[in-house]
Tab-separated table of C-alpha atoms and ligand atoms in Angstrom:
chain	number	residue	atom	x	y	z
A	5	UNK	CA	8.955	5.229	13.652
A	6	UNK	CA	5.897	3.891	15.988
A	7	UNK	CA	6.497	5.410	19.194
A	8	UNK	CA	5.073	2.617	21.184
A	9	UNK	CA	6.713	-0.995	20.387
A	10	UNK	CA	6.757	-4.085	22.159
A	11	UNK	CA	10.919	-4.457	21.115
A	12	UNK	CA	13.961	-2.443	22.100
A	13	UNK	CA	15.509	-3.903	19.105
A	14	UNK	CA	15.865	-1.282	16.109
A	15	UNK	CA	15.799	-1.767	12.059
A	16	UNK	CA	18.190	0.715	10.543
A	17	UNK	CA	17.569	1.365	6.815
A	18	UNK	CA	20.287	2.488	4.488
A	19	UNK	CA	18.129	4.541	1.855
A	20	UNK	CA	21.963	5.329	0.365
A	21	UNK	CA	22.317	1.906	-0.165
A	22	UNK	CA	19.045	1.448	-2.321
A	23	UNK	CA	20.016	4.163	-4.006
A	24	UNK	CA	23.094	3.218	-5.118
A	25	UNK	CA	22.270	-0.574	-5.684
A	26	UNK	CA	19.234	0.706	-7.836
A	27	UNK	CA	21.358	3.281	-10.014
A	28	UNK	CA	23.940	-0.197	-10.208
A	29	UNK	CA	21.605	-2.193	-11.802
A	30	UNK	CA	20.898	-0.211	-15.116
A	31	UNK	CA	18.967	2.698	-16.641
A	32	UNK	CA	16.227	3.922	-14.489
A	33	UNK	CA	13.775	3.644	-17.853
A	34	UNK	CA	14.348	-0.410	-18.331
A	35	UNK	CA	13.880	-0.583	-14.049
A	36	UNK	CA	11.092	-1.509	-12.519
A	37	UNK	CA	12.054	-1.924	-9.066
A	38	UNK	CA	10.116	-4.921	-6.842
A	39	UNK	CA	8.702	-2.905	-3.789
A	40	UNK	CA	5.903	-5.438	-3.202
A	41	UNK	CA	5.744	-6.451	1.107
A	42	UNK	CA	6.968	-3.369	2.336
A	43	UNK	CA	9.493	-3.026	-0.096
A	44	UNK	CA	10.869	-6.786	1.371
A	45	UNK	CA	10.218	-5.108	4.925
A	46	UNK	CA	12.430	-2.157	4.056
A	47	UNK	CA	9.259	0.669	4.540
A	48	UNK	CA	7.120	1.021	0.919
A	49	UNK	CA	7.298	4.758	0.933
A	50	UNK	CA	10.517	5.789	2.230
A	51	UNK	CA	12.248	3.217	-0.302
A	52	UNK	CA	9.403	4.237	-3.433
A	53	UNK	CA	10.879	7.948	-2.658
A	54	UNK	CA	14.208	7.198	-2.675
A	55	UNK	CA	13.907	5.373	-5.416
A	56	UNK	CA	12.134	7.986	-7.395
A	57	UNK	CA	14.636	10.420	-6.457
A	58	UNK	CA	17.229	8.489	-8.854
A	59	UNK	CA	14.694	8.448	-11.611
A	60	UNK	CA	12.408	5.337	-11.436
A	61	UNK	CA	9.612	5.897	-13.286
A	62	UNK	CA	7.520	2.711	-12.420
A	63	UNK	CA	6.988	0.566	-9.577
A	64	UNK	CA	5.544	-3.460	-9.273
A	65	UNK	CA	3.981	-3.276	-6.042
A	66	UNK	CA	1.683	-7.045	-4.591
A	67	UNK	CA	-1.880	-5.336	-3.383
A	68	UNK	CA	-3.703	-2.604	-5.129
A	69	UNK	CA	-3.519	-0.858	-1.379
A	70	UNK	CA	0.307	-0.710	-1.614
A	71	UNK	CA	-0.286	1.245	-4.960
A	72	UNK	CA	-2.935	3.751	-3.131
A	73	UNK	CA	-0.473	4.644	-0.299
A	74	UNK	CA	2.078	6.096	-3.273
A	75	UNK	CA	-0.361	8.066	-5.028
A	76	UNK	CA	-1.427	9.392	-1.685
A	77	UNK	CA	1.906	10.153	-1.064
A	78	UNK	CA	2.072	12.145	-4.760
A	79	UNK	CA	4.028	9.287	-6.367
A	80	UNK	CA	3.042	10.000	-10.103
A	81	UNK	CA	5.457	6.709	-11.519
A	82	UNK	CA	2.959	3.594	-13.258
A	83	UNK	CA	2.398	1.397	-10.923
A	84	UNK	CA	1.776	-2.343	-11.850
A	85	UNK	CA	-0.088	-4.288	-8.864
A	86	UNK	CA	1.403	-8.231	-9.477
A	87	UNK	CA	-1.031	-9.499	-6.953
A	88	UNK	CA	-3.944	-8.266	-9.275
A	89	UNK	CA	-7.384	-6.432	-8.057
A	90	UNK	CA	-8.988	-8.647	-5.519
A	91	UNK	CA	-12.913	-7.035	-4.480
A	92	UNK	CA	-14.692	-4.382	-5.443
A	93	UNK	CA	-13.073	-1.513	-3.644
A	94	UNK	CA	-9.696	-2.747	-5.471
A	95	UNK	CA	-11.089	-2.752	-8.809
A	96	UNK	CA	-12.480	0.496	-8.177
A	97	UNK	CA	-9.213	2.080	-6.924
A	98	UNK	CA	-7.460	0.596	-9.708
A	99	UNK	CA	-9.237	2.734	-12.494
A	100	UNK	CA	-9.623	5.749	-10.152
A	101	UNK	CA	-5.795	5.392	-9.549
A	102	UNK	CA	-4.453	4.521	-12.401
A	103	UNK	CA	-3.015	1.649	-10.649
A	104	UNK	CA	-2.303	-1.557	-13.282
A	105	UNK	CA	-3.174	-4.725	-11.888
A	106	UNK	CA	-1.944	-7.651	-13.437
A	107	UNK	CA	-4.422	-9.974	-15.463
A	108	UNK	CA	-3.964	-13.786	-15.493
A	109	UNK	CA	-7.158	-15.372	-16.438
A	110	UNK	CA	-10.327	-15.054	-18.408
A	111	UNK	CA	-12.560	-14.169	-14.978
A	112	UNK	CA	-9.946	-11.471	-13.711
A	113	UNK	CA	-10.164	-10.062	-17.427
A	114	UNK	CA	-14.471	-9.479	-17.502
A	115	UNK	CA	-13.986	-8.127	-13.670
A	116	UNK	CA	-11.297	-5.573	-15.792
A	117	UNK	CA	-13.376	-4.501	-18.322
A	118	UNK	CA	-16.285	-4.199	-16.349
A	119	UNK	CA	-14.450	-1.733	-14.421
A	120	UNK	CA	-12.740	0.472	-17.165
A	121	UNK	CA	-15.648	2.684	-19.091
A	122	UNK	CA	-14.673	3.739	-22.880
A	123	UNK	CA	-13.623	7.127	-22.369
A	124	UNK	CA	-11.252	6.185	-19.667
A	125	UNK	CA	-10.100	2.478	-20.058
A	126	UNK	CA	-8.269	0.490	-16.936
A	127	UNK	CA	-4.915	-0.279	-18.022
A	128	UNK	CA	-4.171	-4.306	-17.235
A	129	UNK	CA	-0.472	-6.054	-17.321
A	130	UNK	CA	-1.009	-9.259	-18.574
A	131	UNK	CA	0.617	-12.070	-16.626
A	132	UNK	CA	1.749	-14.898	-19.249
A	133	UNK	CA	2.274	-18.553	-17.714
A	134	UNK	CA	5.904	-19.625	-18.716
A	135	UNK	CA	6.828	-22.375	-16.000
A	136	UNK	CA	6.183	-20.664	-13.094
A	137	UNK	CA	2.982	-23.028	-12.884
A	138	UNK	CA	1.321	-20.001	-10.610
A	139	UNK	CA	-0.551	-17.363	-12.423
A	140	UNK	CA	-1.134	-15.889	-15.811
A	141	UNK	CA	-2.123	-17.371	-19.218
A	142	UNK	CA	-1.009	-20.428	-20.998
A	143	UNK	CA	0.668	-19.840	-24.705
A	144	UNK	CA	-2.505	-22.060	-25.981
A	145	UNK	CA	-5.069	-19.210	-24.315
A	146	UNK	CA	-3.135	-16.509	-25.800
A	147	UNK	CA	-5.185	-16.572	-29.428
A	148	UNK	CA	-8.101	-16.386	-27.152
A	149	UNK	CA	-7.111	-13.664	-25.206
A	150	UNK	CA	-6.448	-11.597	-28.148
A	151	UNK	CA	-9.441	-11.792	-29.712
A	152	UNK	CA	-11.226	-11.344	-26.393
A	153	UNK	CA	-8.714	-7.888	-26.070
A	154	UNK	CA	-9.733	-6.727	-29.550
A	155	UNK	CA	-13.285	-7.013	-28.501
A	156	UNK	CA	-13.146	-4.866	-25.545
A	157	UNK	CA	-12.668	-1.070	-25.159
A	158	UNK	CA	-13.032	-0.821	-21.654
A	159	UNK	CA	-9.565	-2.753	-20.963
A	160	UNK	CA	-6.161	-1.501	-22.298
A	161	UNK	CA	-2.906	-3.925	-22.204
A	162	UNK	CA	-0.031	-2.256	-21.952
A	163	UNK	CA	2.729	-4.390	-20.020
A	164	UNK	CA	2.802	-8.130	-21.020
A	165	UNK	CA	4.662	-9.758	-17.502
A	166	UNK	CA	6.242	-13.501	-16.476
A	167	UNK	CA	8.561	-14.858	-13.742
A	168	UNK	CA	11.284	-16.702	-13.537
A	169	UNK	CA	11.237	-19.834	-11.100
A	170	UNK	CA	14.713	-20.542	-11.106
A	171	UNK	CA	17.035	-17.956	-12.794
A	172	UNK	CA	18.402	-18.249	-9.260
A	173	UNK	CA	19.514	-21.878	-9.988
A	174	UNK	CA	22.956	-21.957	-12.458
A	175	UNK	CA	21.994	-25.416	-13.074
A	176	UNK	CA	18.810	-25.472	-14.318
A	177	UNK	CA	19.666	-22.615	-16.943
A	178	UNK	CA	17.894	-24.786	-19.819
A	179	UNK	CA	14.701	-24.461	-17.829
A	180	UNK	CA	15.450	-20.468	-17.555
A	181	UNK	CA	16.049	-20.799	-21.221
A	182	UNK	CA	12.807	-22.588	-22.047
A	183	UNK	CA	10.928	-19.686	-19.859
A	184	UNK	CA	13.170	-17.377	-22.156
A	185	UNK	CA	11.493	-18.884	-25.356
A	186	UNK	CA	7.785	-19.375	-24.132
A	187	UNK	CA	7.259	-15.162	-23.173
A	188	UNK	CA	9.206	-14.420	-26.264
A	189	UNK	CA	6.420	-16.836	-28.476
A	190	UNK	CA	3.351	-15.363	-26.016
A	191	UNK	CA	4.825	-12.130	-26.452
A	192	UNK	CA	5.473	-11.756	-30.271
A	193	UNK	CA	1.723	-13.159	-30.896
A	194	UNK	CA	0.363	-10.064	-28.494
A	195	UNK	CA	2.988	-7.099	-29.400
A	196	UNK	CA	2.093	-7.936	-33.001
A	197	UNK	CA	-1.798	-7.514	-31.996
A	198	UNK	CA	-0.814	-4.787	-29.388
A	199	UNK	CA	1.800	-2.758	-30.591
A	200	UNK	CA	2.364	-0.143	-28.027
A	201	UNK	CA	2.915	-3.193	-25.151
A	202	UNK	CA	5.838	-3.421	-23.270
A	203	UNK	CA	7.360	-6.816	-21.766
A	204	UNK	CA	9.105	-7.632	-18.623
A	205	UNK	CA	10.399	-10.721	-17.428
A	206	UNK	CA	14.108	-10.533	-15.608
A	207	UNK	CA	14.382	-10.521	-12.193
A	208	UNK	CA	17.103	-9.825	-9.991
A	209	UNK	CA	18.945	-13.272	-10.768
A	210	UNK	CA	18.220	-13.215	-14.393
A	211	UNK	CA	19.378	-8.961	-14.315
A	212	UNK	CA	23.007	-9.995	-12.821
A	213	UNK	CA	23.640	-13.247	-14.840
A	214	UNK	CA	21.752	-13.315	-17.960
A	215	UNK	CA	21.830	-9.884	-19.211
A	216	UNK	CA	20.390	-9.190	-23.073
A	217	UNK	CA	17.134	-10.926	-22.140
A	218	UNK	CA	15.550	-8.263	-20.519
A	219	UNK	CA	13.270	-7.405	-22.634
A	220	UNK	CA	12.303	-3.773	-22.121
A	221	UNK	CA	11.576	-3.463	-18.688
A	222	UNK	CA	13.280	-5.816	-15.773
A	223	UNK	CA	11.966	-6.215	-12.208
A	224	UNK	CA	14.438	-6.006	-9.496
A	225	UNK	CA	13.888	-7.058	-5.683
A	226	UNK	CA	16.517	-8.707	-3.790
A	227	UNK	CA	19.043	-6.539	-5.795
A	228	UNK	CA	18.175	-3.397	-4.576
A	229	UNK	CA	18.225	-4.146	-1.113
A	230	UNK	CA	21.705	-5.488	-1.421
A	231	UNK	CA	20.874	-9.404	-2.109
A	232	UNK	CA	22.404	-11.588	-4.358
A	233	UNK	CA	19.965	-13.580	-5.056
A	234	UNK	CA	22.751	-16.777	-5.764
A	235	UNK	CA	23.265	-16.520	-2.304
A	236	UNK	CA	26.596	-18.188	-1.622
A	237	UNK	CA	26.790	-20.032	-4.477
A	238	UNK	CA	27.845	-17.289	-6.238
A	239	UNK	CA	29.811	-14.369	-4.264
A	240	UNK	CA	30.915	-13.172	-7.771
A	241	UNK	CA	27.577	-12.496	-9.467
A	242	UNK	CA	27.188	-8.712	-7.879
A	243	UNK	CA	30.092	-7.739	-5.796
A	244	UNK	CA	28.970	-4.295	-5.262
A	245	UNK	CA	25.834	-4.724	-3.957
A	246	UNK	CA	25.726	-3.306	-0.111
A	247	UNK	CA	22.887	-4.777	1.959
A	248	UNK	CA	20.470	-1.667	3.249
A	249	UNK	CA	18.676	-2.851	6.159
A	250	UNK	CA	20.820	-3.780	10.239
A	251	UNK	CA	19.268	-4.928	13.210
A	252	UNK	CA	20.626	-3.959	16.733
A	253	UNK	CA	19.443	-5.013	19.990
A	254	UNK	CA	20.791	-3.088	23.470
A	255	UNK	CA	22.440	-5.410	26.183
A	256	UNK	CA	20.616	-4.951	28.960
A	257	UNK	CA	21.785	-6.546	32.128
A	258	UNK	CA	25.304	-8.118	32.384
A	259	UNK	CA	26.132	-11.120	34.427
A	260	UNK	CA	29.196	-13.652	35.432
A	261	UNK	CA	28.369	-17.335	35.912
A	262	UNK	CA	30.311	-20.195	37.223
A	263	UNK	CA	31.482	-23.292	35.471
A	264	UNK	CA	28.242	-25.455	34.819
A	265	UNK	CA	25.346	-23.100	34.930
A	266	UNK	CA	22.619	-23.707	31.878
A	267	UNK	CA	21.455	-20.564	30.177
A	268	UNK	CA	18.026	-20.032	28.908
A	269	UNK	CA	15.189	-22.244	28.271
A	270	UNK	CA	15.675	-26.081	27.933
A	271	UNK	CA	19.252	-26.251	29.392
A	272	UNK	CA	20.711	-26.575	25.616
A	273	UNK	CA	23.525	-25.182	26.822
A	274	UNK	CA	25.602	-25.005	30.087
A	275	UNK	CA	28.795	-23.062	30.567
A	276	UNK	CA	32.106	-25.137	30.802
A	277	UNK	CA	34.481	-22.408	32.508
A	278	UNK	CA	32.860	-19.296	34.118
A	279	UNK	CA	31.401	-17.028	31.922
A	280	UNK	CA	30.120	-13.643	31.145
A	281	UNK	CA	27.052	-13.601	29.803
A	282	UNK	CA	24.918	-10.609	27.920
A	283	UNK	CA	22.005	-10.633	28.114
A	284	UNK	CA	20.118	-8.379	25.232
A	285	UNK	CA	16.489	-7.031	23.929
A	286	UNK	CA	15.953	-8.947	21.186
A	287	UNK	CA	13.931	-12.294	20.188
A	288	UNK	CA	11.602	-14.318	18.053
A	289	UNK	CA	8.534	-12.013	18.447
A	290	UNK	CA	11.260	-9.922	16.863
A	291	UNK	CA	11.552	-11.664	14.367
A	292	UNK	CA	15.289	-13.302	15.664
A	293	UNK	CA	14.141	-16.819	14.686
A	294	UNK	CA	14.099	-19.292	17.856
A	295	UNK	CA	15.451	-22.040	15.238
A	296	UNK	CA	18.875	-19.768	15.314
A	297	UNK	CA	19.591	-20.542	18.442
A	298	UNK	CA	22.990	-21.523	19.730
A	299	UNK	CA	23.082	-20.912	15.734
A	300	UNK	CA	24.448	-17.611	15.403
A	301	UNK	CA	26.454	-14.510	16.349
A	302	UNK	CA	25.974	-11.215	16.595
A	303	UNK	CA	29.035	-7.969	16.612
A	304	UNK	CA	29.505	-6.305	19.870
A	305	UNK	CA	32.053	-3.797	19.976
A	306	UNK	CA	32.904	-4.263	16.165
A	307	UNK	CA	33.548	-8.123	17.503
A	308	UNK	CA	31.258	-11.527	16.771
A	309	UNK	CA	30.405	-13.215	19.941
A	310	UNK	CA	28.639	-16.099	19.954
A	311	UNK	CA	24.422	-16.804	20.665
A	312	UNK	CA	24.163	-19.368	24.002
A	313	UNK	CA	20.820	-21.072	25.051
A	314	UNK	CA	17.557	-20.668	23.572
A	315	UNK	CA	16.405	-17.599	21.816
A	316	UNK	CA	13.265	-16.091	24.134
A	317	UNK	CA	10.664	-13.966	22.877
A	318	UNK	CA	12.012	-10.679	24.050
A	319	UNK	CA	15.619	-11.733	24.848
A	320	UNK	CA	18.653	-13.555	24.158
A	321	UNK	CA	22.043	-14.236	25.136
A	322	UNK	CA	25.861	-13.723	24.345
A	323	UNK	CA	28.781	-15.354	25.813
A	324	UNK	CA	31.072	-12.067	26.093
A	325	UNK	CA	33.392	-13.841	28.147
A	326	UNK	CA	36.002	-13.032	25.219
A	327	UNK	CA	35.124	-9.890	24.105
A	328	UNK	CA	36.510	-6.696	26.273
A	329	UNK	CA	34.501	-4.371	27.890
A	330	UNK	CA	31.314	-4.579	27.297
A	331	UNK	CA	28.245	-2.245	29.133
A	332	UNK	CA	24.931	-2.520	29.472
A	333	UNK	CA	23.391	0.120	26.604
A	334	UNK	CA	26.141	-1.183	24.377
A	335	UNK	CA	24.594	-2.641	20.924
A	336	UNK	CA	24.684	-6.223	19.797
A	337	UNK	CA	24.121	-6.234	16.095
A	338	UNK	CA	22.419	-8.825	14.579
A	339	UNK	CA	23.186	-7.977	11.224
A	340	UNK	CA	25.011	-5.683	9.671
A	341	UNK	CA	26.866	-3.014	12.124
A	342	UNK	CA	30.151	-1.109	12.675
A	343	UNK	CA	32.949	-3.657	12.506
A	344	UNK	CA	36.469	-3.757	13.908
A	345	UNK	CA	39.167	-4.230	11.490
A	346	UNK	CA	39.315	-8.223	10.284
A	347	UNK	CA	35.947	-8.445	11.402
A	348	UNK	CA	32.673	-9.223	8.986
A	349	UNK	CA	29.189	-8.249	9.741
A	350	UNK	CA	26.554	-10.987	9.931
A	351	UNK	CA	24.379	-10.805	6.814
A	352	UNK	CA	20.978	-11.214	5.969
A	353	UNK	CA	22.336	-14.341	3.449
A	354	UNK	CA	24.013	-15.590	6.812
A	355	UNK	CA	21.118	-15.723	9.142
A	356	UNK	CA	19.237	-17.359	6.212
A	357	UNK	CA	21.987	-20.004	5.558
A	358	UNK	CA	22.014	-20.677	8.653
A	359	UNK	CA	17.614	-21.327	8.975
A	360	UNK	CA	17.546	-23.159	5.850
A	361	UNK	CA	15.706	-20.560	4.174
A	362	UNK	CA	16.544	-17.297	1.710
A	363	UNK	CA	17.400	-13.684	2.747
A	364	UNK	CA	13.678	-12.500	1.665
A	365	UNK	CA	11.972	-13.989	4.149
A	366	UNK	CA	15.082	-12.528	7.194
A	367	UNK	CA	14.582	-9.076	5.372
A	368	UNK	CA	10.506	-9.270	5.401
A	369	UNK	CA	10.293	-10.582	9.025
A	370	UNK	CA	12.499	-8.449	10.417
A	371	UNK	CA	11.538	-5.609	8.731
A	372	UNK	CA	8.238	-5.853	9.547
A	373	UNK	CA	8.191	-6.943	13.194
A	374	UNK	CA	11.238	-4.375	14.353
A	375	UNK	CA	11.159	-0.384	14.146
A	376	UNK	CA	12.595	0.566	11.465
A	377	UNK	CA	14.868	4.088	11.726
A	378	UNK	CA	15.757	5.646	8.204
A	379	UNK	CA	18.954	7.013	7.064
A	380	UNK	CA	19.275	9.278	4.152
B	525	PLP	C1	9.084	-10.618	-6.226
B	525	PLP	C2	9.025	-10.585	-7.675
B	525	PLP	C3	10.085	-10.083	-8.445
B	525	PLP	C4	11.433	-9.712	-7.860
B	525	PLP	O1	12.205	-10.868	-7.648
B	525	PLP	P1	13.700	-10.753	-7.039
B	525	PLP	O2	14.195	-12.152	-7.021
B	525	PLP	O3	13.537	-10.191	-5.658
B	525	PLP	O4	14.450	-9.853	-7.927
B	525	PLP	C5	9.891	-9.941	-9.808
B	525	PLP	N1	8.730	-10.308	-10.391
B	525	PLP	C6	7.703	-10.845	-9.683
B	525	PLP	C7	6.455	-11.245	-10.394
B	525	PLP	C8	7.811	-11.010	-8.318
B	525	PLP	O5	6.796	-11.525	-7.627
């Protein structure tokens, strides 16, 4: 953990939890888990170890950097880079590293083989363009791409790789299906030209509801970190899954107001009986989303209180008018925490539900912007 921060607010990390949701979602050899963005703002390394302590034997990291700092670290697993090489230095580390960037057009493929050398070819995943409309190449370029593959010995395809852009989305299975179809056409034409390629195309959603169409390897994200990536559409589709990563913030100053007094910026919202308020360490350069406020609760003393007034940029606060003792040092947890009996954490899906947005983006910003403090 940085010892200097600008935040007294702390991002616990439940390596257990990854562990366990990992070993949950199959056999370590068809896994390769999503650790791209700081493994979803869960810490690259301490998750890639953990994870490699159960037996993962690949990783799909975004940036060829990401892939650097685990083979500095002594990571040995493949590691496929999904954002691709991007500059010289990338390209470079990629073929030192043995780091696999992932190919999606006829320019990224010459920058490949003109970085791979005979003796000691680069080893490319080839992204395939299924409905994603976003990177890779179309089923018409794939006759083109072969031939161009045969023709080079500098460049060696060994993982053929699409995505899903809404496996997430019960109704629109038939597109899902369609996606389905297109990699398995792509990817007959090039295991038939390749043989020793591998294909992966599940991701988390596809892993927990469509299983048989995983190909040989699947990609996890969400999943591992305890996110079901149906949200709360569908509570049933992983019930085991435990969310890995809590946020706590320390009350700091305590204070009772009269009937009528506004709290926070903007007046948005004034007290109609007297009230204790909390006031505690946490905000939106925190990554506590000012749009969440008057929006949201947080457990103090095992116990939700409700958010009052606008979220600052260091602070914001609880009415704890009806929640027992309460001291300054105690922790307000903003998701995830030690309940009391009855009582539910706030989770990651919550805090998203309640921004309009997904539980990726809550895990990345808050895992990137807060300390984070590891737990074995
Ligand atoms: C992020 C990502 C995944 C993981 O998706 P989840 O929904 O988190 O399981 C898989 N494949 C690609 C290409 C990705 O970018």
């Amino acid at each position: 953990m940085n010892d200097s921060t600008f935040t007294p607010a702390r991002c616990h990390i439940d390596l257990g939890a990854i562990r366990r949701n990992f070993t949950r979602l199959g056999a370590a050899s068809e896994l390769m888990p999503v650790i791209k963005s700081d493994a979803y703002g869960h810490g690259l390394l301490p998750v890639a170890q953990t994870l490699s302590d159960v037996g993962a034997q690949c990783f799909a990291v975004g940036v060829i950097d990401e892939g650097l700092t685990l083979r500095n670290a002594g990571l040995g697993q493949r590691i496929v880079a999904l954002l691709g090489a991007n500059g010289e230095a990338d390209w470079h580390a990629a073929h030192t590293h043995n780091i696999i960037p992932a190919i999606g057009d006829f320019i990224q493929l010459e920058c490949a083989a003109a970085h791979g050398d005979a003796g000691h070819p680069l080893s490319i995943a080839l992204q395939c363009e299924t409905g994603m409309g976003r990177l890779g190449f179309t089923e018409e370029e794939i006759p083109h791409l072969i031939e161009c593959l045969r023709g080079m010995t500098h460049v060696h395809p060994i993982l053929a790789v699409s995505h899903f852009a809404c496996a997430d989305m019960p109704e629109q299975e038939g597109y899902t299906d369609i996606q389905v179809r297109r990699f398995a056409a792509i990817t007959e034409a090039l295991c038939t030209a390749f043989p020793h390629m591998q294909r992966s195309l599940a991701n988390s959603a596809a892993i927990l509801a469509r299983k048989g169409i995983q190909f040989e390897m699947s990609r996890p994200g969400l999943a591992i970190y305890g996110g079901n990536p149906f949200g709360s559409a569908r509570q049933d589709a992983c019930p085991d899954l435990e969310w890995a990563m809590s946020v706590c913030a320390p009350v700091l100053s305590i204070r009772d107001f009269a009937s009528g007094q506004s709290i926070s910026y903007g007046c948005t919202f004034t007290t109609c009986r007297p009230c204790r308020i909390a006031v505690v360490g946490i905000g939106y350069a925190a990554g506590l989303a000012r749009a969440l406020s008057n929006r949201t609760t947080m457990l103090v003393n095992g116990r939700r209180v409700p958010q009052v007034g606008r979220v600052c940029m260091g602070l914001t606060m609880l009415d704890i008018s009806d929640a027992g003792p309460i001291q300054p040092g105690d922790l307000a947890w903003v998701m995830g925490g030690p309940v009391a009996e009855g009582q539910h954490p706030v989770t990651p899906q919550e805090l998203a539900d309640a921004l309009g947005t997904i539980p990726y983006e809550v895990l990345c910003l808050m895992g990137s912007l807060i300390p984070r403090v590891f737990h074995a």
